[in-house]
Amino acid sequence: MQAQPASPEELLASLEEASKDLLFPSESDHPLSPSRWDVDASSPAALLAAEGLAADTAVEVTTAGDFFAPVLEPPEEAGEAAQAEAGRYRRLVDLLERHLADLRVYRVGRVAIDVYVLGRHPSGAWLGLKTKVVET
């Protein structure tokens, strides 16, 4: 984390700018949206409660590195556009890692999966990104 972190609002604006026009690839590509949770989101149960979801909803926890791995290093033959997009994703992940502690990814549900990439800001707020992936 950075010594002098941006305020939550500044970080959300930076995340908005960094994720603009990026679609996370799956069977149906979806945008990444900056989000803020002013409640505890430190566990799957806490996130489900914060989102008003049933306690028995399926949740998989993973790391930002594992979640973003497929988009960070495209094959060389993928072309210049794919390489440029991968660079944007690397900058986005770097922004998250520099400003947020306890960074994690919650994959909520099955098939149409809500994805929450979030971490704790020094202010105590939980900030990050939301998207959806479809996996059949």
Tab-separated table of N, CA and C in Angstrom:
chain	number	residue	atom	x	y	z
A	1	MET	N	0.833	-1.187	0.000
A	1	MET	CA	0.000	0.000	0.000
A	1	MET	C	0.874	1.245	0.000
A	2	GLN	N	0.328	2.285	-0.537
A	2	GLN	CA	1.033	3.558	-0.668
A	2	GLN	C	1.076	4.268	0.681
A	3	ALA	N	2.140	5.030	0.940
A	3	ALA	CA	2.286	5.731	2.215
A	3	ALA	C	1.167	6.744	2.422
A	4	GLN	N	0.844	7.508	1.396
A	4	GLN	CA	-0.231	8.486	1.496
A	4	GLN	C	-1.328	8.098	0.509
A	5	PRO	N	-2.272	7.272	0.952
A	5	PRO	CA	-3.291	6.776	0.036
A	5	PRO	C	-4.270	7.857	-0.391
A	6	ALA	N	-4.818	7.646	-1.553
A	6	ALA	CA	-5.868	8.526	-2.043
A	6	ALA	C	-7.093	8.346	-1.148
A	7	SER	N	-7.954	9.353	-1.110
A	7	SER	CA	-9.206	9.204	-0.373
A	7	SER	C	-10.040	8.137	-1.079
A	8	PRO	N	-11.044	7.573	-0.409
A	8	PRO	CA	-11.894	6.600	-1.085
A	8	PRO	C	-12.494	7.139	-2.388
A	9	GLU	N	-12.918	8.389	-2.364
A	9	GLU	CA	-13.521	8.981	-3.550
A	9	GLU	C	-12.507	9.112	-4.690
A	10	GLU	N	-11.270	9.530	-4.341
A	10	GLU	CA	-10.223	9.653	-5.363
A	10	GLU	C	-9.872	8.285	-5.940
A	11	LEU	N	-9.805	7.276	-5.075
A	11	LEU	CA	-9.480	5.942	-5.552
A	11	LEU	C	-10.593	5.407	-6.448
A	12	LEU	N	-11.846	5.616	-6.065
A	12	LEU	CA	-12.956	5.171	-6.915
A	12	LEU	C	-12.914	5.864	-8.273
A	13	ALA	N	-12.575	7.151	-8.299
A	13	ALA	CA	-12.458	7.874	-9.572
A	13	ALA	C	-11.312	7.295	-10.407
A	14	SER	N	-10.198	6.959	-9.752
A	14	SER	CA	-9.074	6.357	-10.474
A	14	SER	C	-9.445	4.978	-11.012
A	15	LEU	N	-10.185	4.201	-10.231
A	15	LEU	CA	-10.638	2.888	-10.692
A	15	LEU	C	-11.600	3.026	-11.868
A	16	GLU	N	-12.460	4.038	-11.791
A	16	GLU	CA	-13.402	4.295	-12.892
A	16	GLU	C	-12.639	4.586	-14.179
A	17	GLU	N	-11.644	5.446	-14.072
A	17	GLU	CA	-10.846	5.806	-15.246
A	17	GLU	C	-10.060	4.602	-15.777
A	18	ALA	N	-9.446	3.849	-14.873
A	18	ALA	CA	-8.621	2.713	-15.281
A	18	ALA	C	-9.439	1.578	-15.895
A	19	SER	N	-10.694	1.425	-15.464
A	19	SER	CA	-11.515	0.322	-15.966
A	19	SER	C	-12.442	0.730	-17.117
A	20	LYS	N	-12.405	2.001	-17.487
A	20	LYS	CA	-13.299	2.491	-18.537
A	20	LYS	C	-13.116	1.677	-19.828
A	21	ASP	N	-14.236	1.205	-20.348
A	21	ASP	CA	-14.295	0.450	-21.604
A	21	ASP	C	-13.626	-0.923	-21.545
A	22	LEU	N	-13.218	-1.388	-20.360
A	22	LEU	CA	-12.697	-2.751	-20.245
A	22	LEU	C	-13.862	-3.698	-19.989
A	23	LEU	N	-13.901	-4.782	-20.729
A	23	LEU	CA	-14.905	-5.821	-20.513
A	23	LEU	C	-14.166	-7.070	-20.049
A	24	PHE	N	-14.626	-7.646	-18.945
A	24	PHE	CA	-13.967	-8.855	-18.467
A	24	PHE	C	-14.494	-10.035	-19.272
A	25	PRO	N	-13.589	-10.791	-19.901
A	25	PRO	CA	-14.023	-11.860	-20.800
A	25	PRO	C	-14.518	-13.108	-20.070
A	26	SER	N	-15.638	-13.611	-20.541
A	26	SER	CA	-16.169	-14.908	-20.139
A	26	SER	C	-17.107	-15.310	-21.271
A	27	GLU	N	-18.030	-16.197	-21.026
A	27	GLU	CA	-18.971	-16.554	-22.083
A	27	GLU	C	-19.842	-15.364	-22.477
A	28	SER	N	-19.932	-14.390	-21.603
A	28	SER	CA	-20.601	-13.125	-21.875
A	28	SER	C	-19.769	-12.036	-21.206
A	29	ASP	N	-19.172	-11.164	-21.998
A	29	ASP	CA	-18.272	-10.144	-21.446
A	29	ASP	C	-19.059	-9.052	-20.727
A	30	HIS	N	-18.533	-8.638	-19.570
A	30	HIS	CA	-19.201	-7.604	-18.769
A	30	HIS	C	-18.198	-6.541	-18.343
A	31	PRO	N	-18.687	-5.294	-18.146
A	31	PRO	CA	-17.793	-4.215	-17.691
A	31	PRO	C	-17.400	-4.400	-16.226
A	32	LEU	N	-16.358	-3.714	-15.842
A	32	LEU	CA	-15.905	-3.644	-14.454
A	32	LEU	C	-16.392	-2.306	-13.893
A	33	SER	N	-17.087	-2.353	-12.769
A	33	SER	CA	-17.641	-1.139	-12.173
A	33	SER	C	-17.045	-0.902	-10.794
A	34	PRO	N	-16.470	0.277	-10.552
A	34	PRO	CA	-15.970	0.583	-9.215
A	34	PRO	C	-17.111	0.557	-8.200
A	35	SER	N	-16.823	0.052	-7.007
A	35	SER	CA	-17.845	-0.063	-5.974
A	35	SER	C	-17.252	0.223	-4.610
A	36	ARG	N	-18.137	0.613	-3.711
A	36	ARG	CA	-17.752	0.898	-2.334
A	36	ARG	C	-18.738	0.210	-1.402
A	37	TRP	N	-18.197	-0.433	-0.368
A	37	TRP	CA	-19.009	-1.036	0.671
A	37	TRP	C	-18.605	-0.369	1.978
A	38	ASP	N	-19.537	0.301	2.630
A	38	ASP	CA	-19.228	0.966	3.892
A	38	ASP	C	-19.513	0.052	5.077
A	39	VAL	N	-19.708	-1.218	4.791
A	39	VAL	CA	-19.900	-2.224	5.828
A	39	VAL	C	-18.771	-3.240	5.706
A	40	ASP	N	-18.649	-4.083	6.686
A	40	ASP	CA	-17.616	-5.114	6.682
A	40	ASP	C	-17.837	-6.054	5.496
A	41	ALA	N	-16.790	-6.281	4.729
A	41	ALA	CA	-16.840	-7.233	3.615
A	41	ALA	C	-15.633	-8.161	3.701
A	42	SER	N	-15.221	-8.453	4.932
A	42	SER	CA	-13.988	-9.201	5.147
A	42	SER	C	-14.152	-10.711	5.057
A	43	SER	N	-15.379	-11.171	4.867
A	43	SER	CA	-15.608	-12.611	4.760
A	43	SER	C	-16.752	-12.856	3.788
A	44	PRO	N	-16.865	-14.063	3.262
A	44	PRO	CA	-18.000	-14.358	2.381
A	44	PRO	C	-19.346	-14.068	3.063
A	45	ALA	N	-19.480	-14.458	4.336
A	45	ALA	CA	-20.741	-14.219	5.047
A	45	ALA	C	-21.044	-12.725	5.150
A	46	ALA	N	-20.015	-11.923	5.436
A	46	ALA	CA	-20.208	-10.475	5.559
A	46	ALA	C	-20.615	-9.868	4.217
A	47	LEU	N	-19.977	-10.319	3.125
A	47	LEU	CA	-20.335	-9.800	1.803
A	47	LEU	C	-21.766	-10.180	1.450
A	48	LEU	N	-22.141	-11.434	1.680
A	48	LEU	CA	-23.504	-11.862	1.378
A	48	LEU	C	-24.516	-11.030	2.164
A	49	ALA	N	-24.237	-10.778	3.432
A	49	ALA	CA	-25.130	-9.956	4.249
A	49	ALA	C	-25.198	-8.531	3.704
A	50	ALA	N	-24.044	-7.966	3.333
A	50	ALA	CA	-24.001	-6.596	2.810
A	50	ALA	C	-24.778	-6.475	1.503
A	51	GLU	N	-24.765	-7.537	0.691
A	51	GLU	CA	-25.451	-7.518	-0.601
A	51	GLU	C	-26.887	-8.025	-0.499
A	52	GLY	N	-27.324	-8.401	0.709
A	52	GLY	CA	-28.682	-8.876	0.906
A	52	GLY	C	-28.946	-10.235	0.273
A	53	LEU	N	-27.922	-11.072	0.213
A	53	LEU	CA	-28.046	-12.394	-0.393
A	53	LEU	C	-28.189	-13.467	0.685
A	54	ALA	N	-28.792	-14.588	0.319
A	54	ALA	CA	-28.997	-15.683	1.256
A	54	ALA	C	-27.658	-16.210	1.761
A	55	ALA	N	-27.632	-16.584	3.031
A	55	ALA	CA	-26.396	-17.059	3.655
A	55	ALA	C	-25.855	-18.321	3.002
A	56	ASP	N	-26.711	-19.094	2.323
A	56	ASP	CA	-26.247	-20.335	1.700
A	56	ASP	C	-25.887	-20.168	0.221
A	57	THR	N	-25.795	-18.919	-0.244
A	57	THR	CA	-25.381	-18.652	-1.619
A	57	THR	C	-23.950	-19.123	-1.814
A	58	ALA	N	-23.685	-19.768	-2.946
A	58	ALA	CA	-22.341	-20.271	-3.234
A	58	ALA	C	-21.361	-19.113	-3.387
A	59	VAL	N	-20.225	-19.190	-2.684
A	59	VAL	CA	-19.174	-18.172	-2.772
A	59	VAL	C	-17.828	-18.877	-2.882
A	60	GLU	N	-17.056	-18.475	-3.886
A	60	GLU	CA	-15.680	-18.946	-4.024
A	60	GLU	C	-14.777	-17.741	-3.780
A	61	VAL	N	-13.740	-17.923	-2.970
A	61	VAL	CA	-12.791	-16.848	-2.674
A	61	VAL	C	-11.491	-17.160	-3.401
A	62	THR	N	-10.950	-16.163	-4.090
A	62	THR	CA	-9.680	-16.330	-4.784
A	62	THR	C	-8.885	-15.034	-4.668
A	63	THR	N	-7.725	-15.009	-5.277
A	63	THR	CA	-6.889	-13.812	-5.228
A	63	THR	C	-7.102	-12.974	-6.492
A	64	ALA	N	-6.744	-11.712	-6.406
A	64	ALA	CA	-6.812	-10.848	-7.589
A	64	ALA	C	-5.876	-11.379	-8.665
A	65	GLY	N	-4.710	-11.869	-8.261
A	65	GLY	CA	-3.760	-12.414	-9.226
A	65	GLY	C	-4.338	-13.584	-9.996
A	66	ASP	N	-4.992	-14.499	-9.283
A	66	ASP	CA	-5.600	-15.654	-9.953
A	66	ASP	C	-6.768	-15.232	-10.840
A	67	PHE	N	-7.598	-14.324	-10.341
A	67	PHE	CA	-8.762	-13.896	-11.114
A	67	PHE	C	-8.340	-13.188	-12.404
A	68	PHE	N	-7.376	-12.275	-12.308
A	68	PHE	CA	-6.981	-11.484	-13.468
A	68	PHE	C	-5.944	-12.166	-14.359
A	69	ALA	N	-5.365	-13.284	-13.916
A	69	ALA	CA	-4.296	-13.953	-14.673
A	69	ALA	C	-4.617	-14.141	-16.158
A	70	PRO	N	-5.817	-14.589	-16.534
A	70	PRO	CA	-6.083	-14.819	-17.968
A	70	PRO	C	-5.997	-13.558	-18.839
A	71	VAL	N	-6.173	-12.383	-18.242
A	71	VAL	CA	-6.160	-11.155	-19.052
A	71	VAL	C	-4.850	-10.375	-18.935
A	72	LEU	N	-3.956	-10.813	-18.053
A	72	LEU	CA	-2.712	-10.077	-17.838
A	72	LEU	C	-1.614	-10.448	-18.825
A	73	GLU	N	-1.617	-11.659	-19.318
A	73	GLU	CA	-0.562	-12.120	-20.219
A	73	GLU	C	-1.160	-12.847	-21.420
A	74	PRO	N	-1.654	-12.113	-22.411
A	74	PRO	CA	-2.201	-12.792	-23.593
A	74	PRO	C	-1.079	-13.434	-24.398
A	75	PRO	N	-1.396	-14.459	-25.190
A	75	PRO	CA	-0.367	-15.060	-26.032
A	75	PRO	C	0.211	-14.029	-27.000
A	76	GLU	N	1.484	-14.182	-27.335
A	76	GLU	CA	2.141	-13.209	-28.225
A	76	GLU	C	1.401	-13.054	-29.541
A	77	GLU	N	0.837	-14.152	-30.054
A	77	GLU	CA	0.131	-14.082	-31.337
A	77	GLU	C	-1.222	-13.374	-31.230
A	78	ALA	N	-1.607	-12.971	-30.034
A	78	ALA	CA	-2.901	-12.314	-29.838
A	78	ALA	C	-2.968	-10.934	-30.496
A	79	GLY	N	-1.851	-10.326	-30.738
A	79	GLY	CA	-1.855	-9.045	-31.433
A	79	GLY	C	-1.675	-7.854	-30.519
A	80	GLU	N	-1.489	-6.713	-31.164
A	80	GLU	CA	-1.180	-5.475	-30.464
A	80	GLU	C	-2.323	-4.995	-29.569
A	81	ALA	N	-3.571	-5.122	-30.055
A	81	ALA	CA	-4.719	-4.666	-29.262
A	81	ALA	C	-4.838	-5.465	-27.969
A	82	ALA	N	-4.635	-6.780	-28.047
A	82	ALA	CA	-4.707	-7.621	-26.850
A	82	ALA	C	-3.576	-7.288	-25.882
A	83	GLN	N	-2.395	-6.991	-26.410
A	83	GLN	CA	-1.277	-6.617	-25.555
A	83	GLN	C	-1.556	-5.283	-24.849
A	84	ALA	N	-2.143	-4.335	-25.575
A	84	ALA	CA	-2.479	-3.037	-24.980
A	84	ALA	C	-3.534	-3.205	-23.890
A	85	GLU	N	-4.535	-4.044	-24.147
A	85	GLU	CA	-5.569	-4.287	-23.148
A	85	GLU	C	-4.972	-4.953	-21.912
A	86	ALA	N	-4.052	-5.895	-22.107
A	86	ALA	CA	-3.388	-6.545	-20.981
A	86	ALA	C	-2.633	-5.517	-20.140
A	87	GLY	N	-2.011	-4.547	-20.789
A	87	GLY	CA	-1.336	-3.482	-20.068
A	87	GLY	C	-2.302	-2.677	-19.222
A	88	ARG	N	-3.490	-2.423	-19.744
A	88	ARG	CA	-4.510	-1.702	-18.972
A	88	ARG	C	-4.935	-2.521	-17.750
A	89	TYR	N	-5.094	-3.822	-17.946
A	89	TYR	CA	-5.454	-4.682	-16.811
A	89	TYR	C	-4.341	-4.713	-15.770
A	90	ARG	N	-3.085	-4.749	-16.203
A	90	ARG	CA	-1.966	-4.741	-15.252
A	90	ARG	C	-1.966	-3.450	-14.437
A	91	ARG	N	-2.233	-2.317	-15.091
A	91	ARG	CA	-2.292	-1.035	-14.364
A	91	ARG	C	-3.464	-1.029	-13.370
A	92	LEU	N	-4.579	-1.621	-13.756
A	92	LEU	CA	-5.743	-1.685	-12.879
A	92	LEU	C	-5.438	-2.532	-11.636
A	93	VAL	N	-4.839	-3.694	-11.844
A	93	VAL	CA	-4.482	-4.561	-10.716
A	93	VAL	C	-3.455	-3.864	-9.824
A	94	ASP	N	-2.490	-3.189	-10.421
A	94	ASP	CA	-1.496	-2.455	-9.644
A	94	ASP	C	-2.161	-1.381	-8.780
A	95	LEU	N	-3.124	-0.678	-9.331
A	95	LEU	CA	-3.853	0.352	-8.593
A	95	LEU	C	-4.557	-0.264	-7.379
A	96	LEU	N	-5.216	-1.388	-7.593
A	96	LEU	CA	-5.889	-2.082	-6.489
A	96	LEU	C	-4.883	-2.510	-5.427
A	97	GLU	N	-3.789	-3.120	-5.857
A	97	GLU	CA	-2.802	-3.650	-4.911
A	97	GLU	C	-2.077	-2.553	-4.149
A	98	ARG	N	-1.860	-1.399	-4.773
A	98	ARG	CA	-1.150	-0.307	-4.105
A	98	ARG	C	-1.988	0.390	-3.051
A	99	HIS	N	-3.306	0.419	-3.237
A	99	HIS	CA	-4.151	1.240	-2.365
A	99	HIS	C	-5.045	0.460	-1.407
A	100	LEU	N	-5.135	-0.857	-1.580
A	100	LEU	CA	-6.065	-1.624	-0.760
A	100	LEU	C	-5.356	-2.772	-0.047
A	101	ALA	N	-5.671	-2.950	1.223
A	101	ALA	CA	-5.172	-4.086	1.994
A	101	ALA	C	-6.193	-5.216	1.909
A	102	ASP	N	-5.760	-6.411	2.225
A	102	ASP	CA	-6.660	-7.571	2.268
A	102	ASP	C	-7.428	-7.754	0.965
A	103	LEU	N	-6.759	-7.515	-0.163
A	103	LEU	CA	-7.397	-7.629	-1.469
A	103	LEU	C	-7.780	-9.080	-1.736
A	104	ARG	N	-9.039	-9.277	-2.123
A	104	ARG	CA	-9.517	-10.614	-2.431
A	104	ARG	C	-10.625	-10.539	-3.465
A	105	VAL	N	-10.973	-11.694	-4.016
A	105	VAL	CA	-12.031	-11.778	-5.014
A	105	VAL	C	-13.066	-12.779	-4.530
A	106	TYR	N	-14.324	-12.352	-4.510
A	106	TYR	CA	-15.439	-13.237	-4.196
A	106	TYR	C	-16.204	-13.500	-5.489
A	107	ARG	N	-16.388	-14.776	-5.805
A	107	ARG	CA	-17.200	-15.192	-6.950
A	107	ARG	C	-18.488	-15.754	-6.360
A	108	VAL	N	-19.600	-15.049	-6.579
A	108	VAL	CA	-20.857	-15.363	-5.909
A	108	VAL	C	-21.864	-15.934	-6.904
A	109	GLY	N	-22.323	-17.142	-6.609
A	109	GLY	CA	-23.319	-17.793	-7.448
A	109	GLY	C	-22.693	-18.837	-8.362
A	110	ARG	N	-23.533	-19.380	-9.232
A	110	ARG	CA	-23.103	-20.385	-10.204
A	110	ARG	C	-23.618	-19.987	-11.578
A	111	VAL	N	-22.919	-20.310	-12.599
A	111	VAL	CA	-23.207	-20.018	-14.009
A	111	VAL	C	-23.110	-18.514	-14.269
A	112	ALA	N	-24.111	-17.717	-13.853
A	112	ALA	CA	-24.027	-16.251	-13.942
A	112	ALA	C	-23.475	-15.786	-12.598
A	113	ILE	N	-22.167	-15.562	-12.552
A	113	ILE	CA	-21.445	-15.350	-11.295
A	113	ILE	C	-21.153	-13.860	-11.100
A	114	ASP	N	-21.604	-13.317	-9.975
A	114	ASP	CA	-21.248	-11.946	-9.613
A	114	ASP	C	-19.860	-11.985	-9.003
A	115	VAL	N	-18.983	-11.109	-9.485
A	115	VAL	CA	-17.601	-11.085	-9.019
A	115	VAL	C	-17.340	-9.759	-8.317
A	116	TYR	N	-16.791	-9.850	-7.118
A	116	TYR	CA	-16.440	-8.682	-6.317
A	116	TYR	C	-14.942	-8.731	-6.060
A	117	VAL	N	-14.221	-7.762	-6.599
A	117	VAL	CA	-12.782	-7.629	-6.343
A	117	VAL	C	-12.680	-6.495	-5.332
A	118	LEU	N	-12.339	-6.822	-4.090
A	118	LEU	CA	-12.378	-5.763	-3.092
A	118	LEU	C	-11.276	-5.888	-2.065
A	119	GLY	N	-10.998	-4.758	-1.464
A	119	GLY	CA	-9.989	-4.678	-0.421
A	119	GLY	C	-10.327	-3.542	0.530
A	120	ARG	N	-9.606	-3.484	1.628
A	120	ARG	CA	-9.867	-2.498	2.669
A	120	ARG	C	-8.995	-1.265	2.452
A	121	HIS	N	-9.644	-0.143	2.321
A	121	HIS	CA	-8.981	1.154	2.208
A	121	HIS	C	-8.553	1.593	3.619
A	122	PRO	N	-7.491	2.386	3.751
A	122	PRO	CA	-7.080	2.856	5.079
A	122	PRO	C	-8.193	3.572	5.851
A	123	SER	N	-9.197	4.100	5.159
A	123	SER	CA	-10.321	4.764	5.827
A	123	SER	C	-11.243	3.761	6.511
A	124	GLY	N	-11.089	2.483	6.174
A	124	GLY	CA	-11.977	1.454	6.715
A	124	GLY	C	-13.015	0.984	5.707
A	125	ALA	N	-13.242	1.778	4.667
A	125	ALA	CA	-14.213	1.385	3.639
A	125	ALA	C	-13.651	0.236	2.816
A	126	TRP	N	-14.526	-0.599	2.316
A	126	TRP	CA	-14.153	-1.669	1.397
A	126	TRP	C	-14.445	-1.174	-0.003
A	127	LEU	N	-13.416	-1.127	-0.843
A	127	LEU	CA	-13.526	-0.591	-2.193
A	127	LEU	C	-13.057	-1.637	-3.188
A	128	GLY	N	-13.470	-1.454	-4.416
A	128	GLY	CA	-12.980	-2.334	-5.472
A	128	GLY	C	-13.839	-2.282	-6.702
A	129	LEU	N	-13.974	-3.436	-7.331
A	129	LEU	CA	-14.674	-3.534	-8.608
A	129	LEU	C	-15.713	-4.645	-8.542
A	130	LYS	N	-16.773	-4.473	-9.311
A	130	LYS	CA	-17.768	-5.526	-9.487
A	130	LYS	C	-17.860	-5.837	-10.968
A	131	THR	N	-18.087	-7.098	-11.280
A	131	THR	CA	-18.357	-7.510	-12.659
A	131	THR	C	-19.149	-8.800	-12.590
A	132	LYS	N	-19.398	-9.371	-13.738
A	132	LYS	CA	-20.116	-10.632	-13.823
A	132	LYS	C	-19.375	-11.496	-14.825
A	133	VAL	N	-19.305	-12.791	-14.554
A	133	VAL	CA	-18.793	-13.756	-15.518
A	133	VAL	C	-19.848	-14.829	-15.701
A	134	VAL	N	-19.904	-15.374	-16.895
A	134	VAL	CA	-20.839	-16.457	-17.193
A	134	VAL	C	-20.024	-17.686	-17.531
A	135	GLU	N	-20.278	-18.751	-16.798
A	135	GLU	CA	-19.559	-20.010	-16.985
A	135	GLU	C	-20.563	-21.143	-16.984
A	136	THR	N	-20.766	-21.763	-18.137
A	136	THR	CA	-21.700	-22.885	-18.216
A	136	THR	C	-20.974	-24.210	-18.298
